[in-house]
Amino acid sequence: CGYLLSTSLPLILILLYLSLINDSFLFSEWGYDSSVSLIVYYLLSFIFFTKVPLVPFHTWLPIVHAEAISIVSIFLSGYIMKLGLLGVYRCASFIFSSGFLWYLFLCCILSIFFLVTSCSELDGKRWLAFLSLAHIVVPFLGFYVSDWSNINFSFFYCLGHGLSAGIMFGLLWCFYDTSHTRNWILLKSSINGIGLMSIVVFSL
């Protein structure tokens, strides 16, 4: 409830406000209006960063994935996180300046930490959440270095990540129904080689 009140509700209100200012609900018809304070756009950037999420707004993701049912995790990783990326690209592209490079560098360093952390994670859903935190930096790097002619590669990456993560959460859901655990040590003894191969393929 607190997360919704602090991020989702302000997001809806800001988007409605910008829609009224621009007399349209279409992003393609929006433009920069000098009457709108930059604070509004920075707040919008902050909210979308929490949806992706990027450091330091990432702490909720492993917790939510571990506590939520699998269908929620599928929609979260395959849909909501990508909407956050699209929101940053559509509404907060002004942040991709030279100063943003240092922040991306920090995110890349921490993504290595997330990969290392995932290697020691026994809970399947938390493991996948940490992998997602590491992978989600890649499209932001694409946004920073790409121009209009090849920006679509970043979105293709997002599509692939959303599909593979969704399938992985679906597999973990099936494994949990059969073994009643998400612990890798216990799962290893209860699923066959095909299941393990599926996990390896879709987690890459």
PDB file of C-alpha atoms in Angstrom:
ATOM      1  CA  CYS A   1       0.000   0.000   0.000  1.00  0.00           C
ATOM      2  CA  GLY A   2       2.831   2.391   0.876  1.00  0.00           C
ATOM      3  CA  TYR A   3       4.597   1.603  -2.386  1.00  0.00           C
ATOM      4  CA  LEU A   4       1.446   2.340  -4.386  1.00  0.00           C
ATOM      5  CA  LEU A   5       0.812   5.617  -2.584  1.00  0.00           C
ATOM      6  CA  SER A   6       4.405   6.805  -2.935  1.00  0.00           C
ATOM      7  CA  THR A   7       4.982   5.879  -6.597  1.00  0.00           C
ATOM      8  CA  SER A   8       1.948   4.726  -8.577  1.00  0.00           C
ATOM      9  CA  LEU A   9      -0.475   7.404  -7.426  1.00  0.00           C
ATOM     10  CA  PRO A  10       1.951  10.312  -8.083  1.00  0.00           C
ATOM     11  CA  LEU A  11       2.775   8.741 -11.451  1.00  0.00           C
ATOM     12  CA  ILE A  12      -0.869   8.747 -12.514  1.00  0.00           C
ATOM     13  CA  LEU A  13      -1.377  12.307 -11.276  1.00  0.00           C
ATOM     14  CA  ILE A  14       1.726  13.615 -13.076  1.00  0.00           C
ATOM     15  CA  LEU A  15       0.784  11.891 -16.343  1.00  0.00           C
ATOM     16  CA  LEU A  16      -2.723  13.334 -16.127  1.00  0.00           C
ATOM     17  CA  TYR A  17      -1.275  16.775 -15.426  1.00  0.00           C
ATOM     18  CA  LEU A  18       1.081  16.593 -18.416  1.00  0.00           C
ATOM     19  CA  SER A  19      -1.771  15.318 -20.583  1.00  0.00           C
ATOM     20  CA  LEU A  20      -3.857  18.355 -19.658  1.00  0.00           C
ATOM     21  CA  ILE A  21      -0.941  20.707 -20.303  1.00  0.00           C
ATOM     22  CA  ASN A  22      -0.352  19.203 -23.754  1.00  0.00           C
ATOM     23  CA  ASP A  23      -4.073  18.744 -24.551  1.00  0.00           C
ATOM     24  CA  SER A  24      -3.455  15.122 -25.472  1.00  0.00           C
ATOM     25  CA  PHE A  25      -2.998  11.708 -23.910  1.00  0.00           C
ATOM     26  CA  LEU A  26      -0.578  10.669 -26.677  1.00  0.00           C
ATOM     27  CA  PHE A  27       3.137  10.734 -25.872  1.00  0.00           C
ATOM     28  CA  SER A  28       3.881  11.494 -29.515  1.00  0.00           C
ATOM     29  CA  GLU A  29       2.066  14.824 -29.233  1.00  0.00           C
ATOM     30  CA  TRP A  30       3.765  15.915 -26.041  1.00  0.00           C
ATOM     31  CA  GLY A  31       6.422  18.590 -26.045  1.00  0.00           C
ATOM     32  CA  TYR A  32       8.438  20.496 -23.511  1.00  0.00           C
ATOM     33  CA  ASP A  33       6.365  23.250 -21.945  1.00  0.00           C
ATOM     34  CA  SER A  34       8.263  26.018 -20.186  1.00  0.00           C
ATOM     35  CA  SER A  35       5.329  26.498 -17.831  1.00  0.00           C
ATOM     36  CA  VAL A  36       5.956  23.051 -16.348  1.00  0.00           C
ATOM     37  CA  SER A  37       8.603  23.022 -13.653  1.00  0.00           C
ATOM     38  CA  LEU A  38      11.624  20.787 -14.152  1.00  0.00           C
ATOM     39  CA  ILE A  39      10.846  19.348 -10.733  1.00  0.00           C
ATOM     40  CA  VAL A  40       7.862  17.580 -12.305  1.00  0.00           C
ATOM     41  CA  TYR A  41      10.076  15.879 -14.890  1.00  0.00           C
ATOM     42  CA  TYR A  42      12.702  14.923 -12.323  1.00  0.00           C
ATOM     43  CA  LEU A  43       9.999  13.493 -10.081  1.00  0.00           C
ATOM     44  CA  LEU A  44       8.683  11.541 -13.060  1.00  0.00           C
ATOM     45  CA  SER A  45      12.197  10.192 -13.682  1.00  0.00           C
ATOM     46  CA  PHE A  46      12.489   9.151 -10.049  1.00  0.00           C
ATOM     47  CA  ILE A  47       9.177   7.280 -10.174  1.00  0.00           C
ATOM     48  CA  PHE A  48      10.082   5.426 -13.363  1.00  0.00           C
ATOM     49  CA  PHE A  49      13.464   4.495 -11.883  1.00  0.00           C
ATOM     50  CA  THR A  50      11.649   2.850  -8.982  1.00  0.00           C
ATOM     51  CA  LYS A  51       9.545   0.876 -11.461  1.00  0.00           C
ATOM     52  CA  VAL A  52      12.509  -0.494 -13.422  1.00  0.00           C
ATOM     53  CA  PRO A  53      14.179  -0.550 -10.780  1.00  0.00           C
ATOM     54  CA  LEU A  54      17.671   0.920 -10.793  1.00  0.00           C
ATOM     55  CA  VAL A  55      20.059   1.505  -7.908  1.00  0.00           C
ATOM     56  CA  PRO A  56      19.330   2.733  -5.250  1.00  0.00           C
ATOM     57  CA  PHE A  57      15.618   2.031  -5.758  1.00  0.00           C
ATOM     58  CA  HIS A  58      16.102  -1.702  -6.291  1.00  0.00           C
ATOM     59  CA  THR A  59      15.824  -3.092  -2.766  1.00  0.00           C
ATOM     60  CA  TRP A  60      12.133  -3.958  -3.034  1.00  0.00           C
ATOM     61  CA  LEU A  61      12.461  -6.264  -6.053  1.00  0.00           C
ATOM     62  CA  PRO A  62      13.948  -9.439  -4.456  1.00  0.00           C
ATOM     63  CA  ILE A  63      11.569  -9.064  -1.517  1.00  0.00           C
ATOM     64  CA  VAL A  64       8.492  -8.707  -3.713  1.00  0.00           C
ATOM     65  CA  HIS A  65       9.456 -11.614  -5.963  1.00  0.00           C
ATOM     66  CA  ALA A  66      10.031 -13.862  -2.955  1.00  0.00           C
ATOM     67  CA  GLU A  67       6.730 -12.933  -1.299  1.00  0.00           C
ATOM     68  CA  ALA A  68       4.441 -12.630  -4.332  1.00  0.00           C
ATOM     69  CA  ILE A  69       2.716 -15.473  -6.100  1.00  0.00           C
ATOM     70  CA  SER A  70       4.335 -16.586  -9.340  1.00  0.00           C
ATOM     71  CA  ILE A  71       1.782 -14.996 -11.658  1.00  0.00           C
ATOM     72  CA  VAL A  72       2.532 -11.610 -10.078  1.00  0.00           C
ATOM     73  CA  SER A  73       6.253 -12.195 -10.598  1.00  0.00           C
ATOM     74  CA  ILE A  74       5.612 -13.032 -14.253  1.00  0.00           C
ATOM     75  CA  PHE A  75       3.732  -9.787 -14.868  1.00  0.00           C
ATOM     76  CA  LEU A  76       6.213  -7.785 -12.806  1.00  0.00           C
ATOM     77  CA  SER A  77       9.313  -8.970 -14.652  1.00  0.00           C
ATOM     78  CA  GLY A  78       7.752  -9.294 -18.084  1.00  0.00           C
ATOM     79  CA  TYR A  79       5.582  -6.197 -18.177  1.00  0.00           C
ATOM     80  CA  ILE A  80       5.809  -3.655 -15.357  1.00  0.00           C
ATOM     81  CA  MET A  81       9.611  -3.385 -15.318  1.00  0.00           C
ATOM     82  CA  LYS A  82       9.592  -2.815 -19.078  1.00  0.00           C
ATOM     83  CA  LEU A  83       6.969  -0.105 -18.718  1.00  0.00           C
ATOM     84  CA  GLY A  84       9.384   1.623 -16.358  1.00  0.00           C
ATOM     85  CA  LEU A  85      12.077   1.490 -19.034  1.00  0.00           C
ATOM     86  CA  LEU A  86       9.687   2.812 -21.655  1.00  0.00           C
ATOM     87  CA  GLY A  87       8.642   5.583 -19.291  1.00  0.00           C
ATOM     88  CA  VAL A  88      12.239   6.663 -18.777  1.00  0.00           C
ATOM     89  CA  TYR A  89      12.806   6.688 -22.528  1.00  0.00           C
ATOM     90  CA  ARG A  90       9.597   8.573 -23.335  1.00  0.00           C
ATOM     91  CA  CYS A  91       9.370  11.017 -20.439  1.00  0.00           C
ATOM     92  CA  ALA A  92      12.865  11.366 -19.008  1.00  0.00           C
ATOM     93  CA  SER A  93      15.261  11.098 -21.936  1.00  0.00           C
ATOM     94  CA  PHE A  94      16.794  14.426 -20.885  1.00  0.00           C
ATOM     95  CA  ILE A  95      18.696  12.623 -18.111  1.00  0.00           C
ATOM     96  CA  PHE A  96      20.969  10.865 -20.631  1.00  0.00           C
ATOM     97  CA  SER A  97      23.610  13.569 -20.493  1.00  0.00           C
ATOM     98  CA  SER A  98      27.343  13.304 -19.892  1.00  0.00           C
ATOM     99  CA  GLY A  99      26.833  13.348 -16.130  1.00  0.00           C
ATOM    100  CA  PHE A 100      24.601  10.277 -16.348  1.00  0.00           C
ATOM    101  CA  LEU A 101      27.594   8.188 -17.452  1.00  0.00           C
ATOM    102  CA  TRP A 102      28.965   8.064 -13.908  1.00  0.00           C
ATOM    103  CA  TYR A 103      25.660   6.762 -12.627  1.00  0.00           C
ATOM    104  CA  LEU A 104      25.600   4.084 -15.334  1.00  0.00           C
ATOM    105  CA  PHE A 105      29.153   3.125 -14.404  1.00  0.00           C
ATOM    106  CA  LEU A 106      28.032   2.659 -10.789  1.00  0.00           C
ATOM    107  CA  CYS A 107      25.078   0.559 -11.964  1.00  0.00           C
ATOM    108  CA  CYS A 108      27.402  -1.647 -14.023  1.00  0.00           C
ATOM    109  CA  ILE A 109      29.684  -2.225 -11.037  1.00  0.00           C
ATOM    110  CA  LEU A 110      26.717  -3.112  -8.852  1.00  0.00           C
ATOM    111  CA  SER A 111      25.291  -5.392 -11.549  1.00  0.00           C
ATOM    112  CA  ILE A 112      28.405  -7.540 -11.155  1.00  0.00           C
ATOM    113  CA  PHE A 113      27.685  -7.631  -7.432  1.00  0.00           C
ATOM    114  CA  PHE A 114      24.106  -8.726  -8.176  1.00  0.00           C
ATOM    115  CA  LEU A 115      25.399 -11.542 -10.393  1.00  0.00           C
ATOM    116  CA  VAL A 116      27.730 -12.732  -7.642  1.00  0.00           C
ATOM    117  CA  THR A 117      24.916 -12.503  -5.104  1.00  0.00           C
ATOM    118  CA  SER A 118      22.630 -14.566  -7.312  1.00  0.00           C
ATOM    119  CA  CYS A 119      25.210 -17.359  -7.384  1.00  0.00           C
ATOM    120  CA  SER A 120      24.823 -17.827  -3.637  1.00  0.00           C
ATOM    121  CA  GLU A 121      21.037 -17.454  -3.577  1.00  0.00           C
ATOM    122  CA  LEU A 122      19.131 -20.664  -2.839  1.00  0.00           C
ATOM    123  CA  ASP A 123      15.614 -19.299  -3.329  1.00  0.00           C
ATOM    124  CA  GLY A 124      14.746 -19.615  -7.015  1.00  0.00           C
ATOM    125  CA  LYS A 125      12.667 -16.448  -7.238  1.00  0.00           C
ATOM    126  CA  ARG A 126      15.181 -14.299  -5.362  1.00  0.00           C
ATOM    127  CA  TRP A 127      17.899 -15.748  -7.608  1.00  0.00           C
ATOM    128  CA  LEU A 128      15.993 -14.654 -10.694  1.00  0.00           C
ATOM    129  CA  ALA A 129      15.284 -11.240  -9.160  1.00  0.00           C
ATOM    130  CA  PHE A 130      18.997 -10.575  -8.652  1.00  0.00           C
ATOM    131  CA  LEU A 131      19.699 -11.699 -12.217  1.00  0.00           C
ATOM    132  CA  SER A 132      17.056  -9.253 -13.446  1.00  0.00           C
ATOM    133  CA  LEU A 133      18.693  -6.439 -11.489  1.00  0.00           C
ATOM    134  CA  ALA A 134      21.967  -7.246 -13.229  1.00  0.00           C
ATOM    135  CA  HIS A 135      20.450  -7.534 -16.711  1.00  0.00           C
ATOM    136  CA  ILE A 136      18.249  -4.446 -16.575  1.00  0.00           C
ATOM    137  CA  VAL A 137      21.297  -2.156 -16.789  1.00  0.00           C
ATOM    138  CA  VAL A 138      21.956  -3.282 -20.374  1.00  0.00           C
ATOM    139  CA  PRO A 139      19.047  -1.407 -22.041  1.00  0.00           C
ATOM    140  CA  PHE A 140      20.019   1.758 -20.172  1.00  0.00           C
ATOM    141  CA  LEU A 141      23.487   1.459 -21.665  1.00  0.00           C
ATOM    142  CA  GLY A 142      21.771   1.059 -25.022  1.00  0.00           C
ATOM    143  CA  PHE A 143      19.707   4.201 -24.428  1.00  0.00           C
ATOM    144  CA  TYR A 144      22.864   6.129 -23.618  1.00  0.00           C
ATOM    145  CA  VAL A 145      25.015   5.068 -26.595  1.00  0.00           C
ATOM    146  CA  SER A 146      22.353   4.530 -29.285  1.00  0.00           C
ATOM    147  CA  ASP A 147      20.877   6.979 -31.740  1.00  0.00           C
ATOM    148  CA  TRP A 148      17.435   6.900 -33.346  1.00  0.00           C
ATOM    149  CA  SER A 149      18.507   4.384 -35.985  1.00  0.00           C
ATOM    150  CA  ASN A 150      19.444   1.574 -33.586  1.00  0.00           C
ATOM    151  CA  ILE A 151      17.574   2.344 -30.363  1.00  0.00           C
ATOM    152  CA  ASN A 152      15.222  -0.534 -31.186  1.00  0.00           C
ATOM    153  CA  PHE A 153      17.928  -3.020 -30.211  1.00  0.00           C
ATOM    154  CA  SER A 154      17.483  -1.973 -26.584  1.00  0.00           C
ATOM    155  CA  PHE A 155      13.768  -2.656 -26.807  1.00  0.00           C
ATOM    156  CA  PHE A 156      14.376  -6.025 -28.469  1.00  0.00           C
ATOM    157  CA  TYR A 157      16.609  -6.857 -25.523  1.00  0.00           C
ATOM    158  CA  CYS A 158      13.782  -5.849 -23.168  1.00  0.00           C
ATOM    159  CA  LEU A 159      11.399  -8.094 -25.090  1.00  0.00           C
ATOM    160  CA  GLY A 160      13.783 -11.031 -24.798  1.00  0.00           C
ATOM    161  CA  HIS A 161      14.373 -10.402 -21.117  1.00  0.00           C
ATOM    162  CA  GLY A 162      10.656 -10.129 -20.419  1.00  0.00           C
ATOM    163  CA  LEU A 163       9.864 -13.366 -22.242  1.00  0.00           C
ATOM    164  CA  SER A 164      12.724 -15.372 -20.736  1.00  0.00           C
ATOM    165  CA  ALA A 165      12.122 -14.092 -17.201  1.00  0.00           C
ATOM    166  CA  GLY A 166       8.400 -14.764 -17.502  1.00  0.00           C
ATOM    167  CA  ILE A 167       9.031 -18.308 -18.724  1.00  0.00           C
ATOM    168  CA  MET A 168      11.529 -18.861 -15.915  1.00  0.00           C
ATOM    169  CA  PHE A 169       9.042 -17.766 -13.275  1.00  0.00           C
ATOM    170  CA  GLY A 170       6.503 -20.055 -14.919  1.00  0.00           C
ATOM    171  CA  LEU A 171       8.926 -22.983 -14.695  1.00  0.00           C
ATOM    172  CA  LEU A 172       9.643 -22.218 -11.056  1.00  0.00           C
ATOM    173  CA  TRP A 173       5.888 -22.119 -10.495  1.00  0.00           C
ATOM    174  CA  CYS A 174       5.516 -25.603 -11.992  1.00  0.00           C
ATOM    175  CA  PHE A 175       8.462 -26.934 -10.007  1.00  0.00           C
ATOM    176  CA  TYR A 176       7.014 -25.505  -6.813  1.00  0.00           C
ATOM    177  CA  ASP A 177       3.677 -27.210  -7.483  1.00  0.00           C
ATOM    178  CA  THR A 178       5.409 -30.570  -7.829  1.00  0.00           C
ATOM    179  CA  SER A 179       8.088 -30.282  -5.140  1.00  0.00           C
ATOM    180  CA  HIS A 180       6.603 -27.597  -2.802  1.00  0.00           C
ATOM    181  CA  THR A 181       9.925 -25.782  -2.561  1.00  0.00           C
ATOM    182  CA  ARG A 182      11.956 -23.120  -4.365  1.00  0.00           C
ATOM    183  CA  ASN A 183      15.225 -24.136  -2.741  1.00  0.00           C
ATOM    184  CA  TRP A 184      17.728 -25.103  -5.427  1.00  0.00           C
ATOM    185  CA  ILE A 185      19.260 -27.863  -3.325  1.00  0.00           C
ATOM    186  CA  LEU A 186      15.893 -29.546  -2.853  1.00  0.00           C
ATOM    187  CA  LEU A 187      14.786 -28.852  -6.424  1.00  0.00           C
ATOM    188  CA  LYS A 188      17.911 -30.499  -7.779  1.00  0.00           C
ATOM    189  CA  SER A 189      16.826 -33.831  -6.378  1.00  0.00           C
ATOM    190  CA  SER A 190      13.193 -33.522  -7.464  1.00  0.00           C
ATOM    191  CA  ILE A 191      13.344 -32.372 -11.108  1.00  0.00           C
ATOM    192  CA  ASN A 192      14.804 -34.207 -14.078  1.00  0.00           C
ATOM    193  CA  GLY A 193      17.550 -33.242 -16.485  1.00  0.00           C
ATOM    194  CA  ILE A 194      15.157 -31.628 -18.971  1.00  0.00           C
ATOM    195  CA  GLY A 195      13.886 -29.283 -16.288  1.00  0.00           C
ATOM    196  CA  LEU A 196      17.399 -28.296 -15.295  1.00  0.00           C
ATOM    197  CA  MET A 197      18.321 -27.695 -18.933  1.00  0.00           C
ATOM    198  CA  SER A 198      15.244 -25.479 -19.349  1.00  0.00           C
ATOM    199  CA  ILE A 199      16.309 -23.392 -16.375  1.00  0.00           C
ATOM    200  CA  VAL A 200      19.825 -22.975 -17.753  1.00  0.00           C
ATOM    201  CA  VAL A 201      18.603 -21.979 -21.234  1.00  0.00           C
ATOM    202  CA  PHE A 202      16.022 -19.416 -20.140  1.00  0.00           C
ATOM    203  CA  SER A 203      18.244 -17.859 -17.466  1.00  0.00           C
ATOM    204  CA  LEU A 204      20.994 -16.907 -19.934  1.00  0.00           C
TER     205      LEU A 204
END
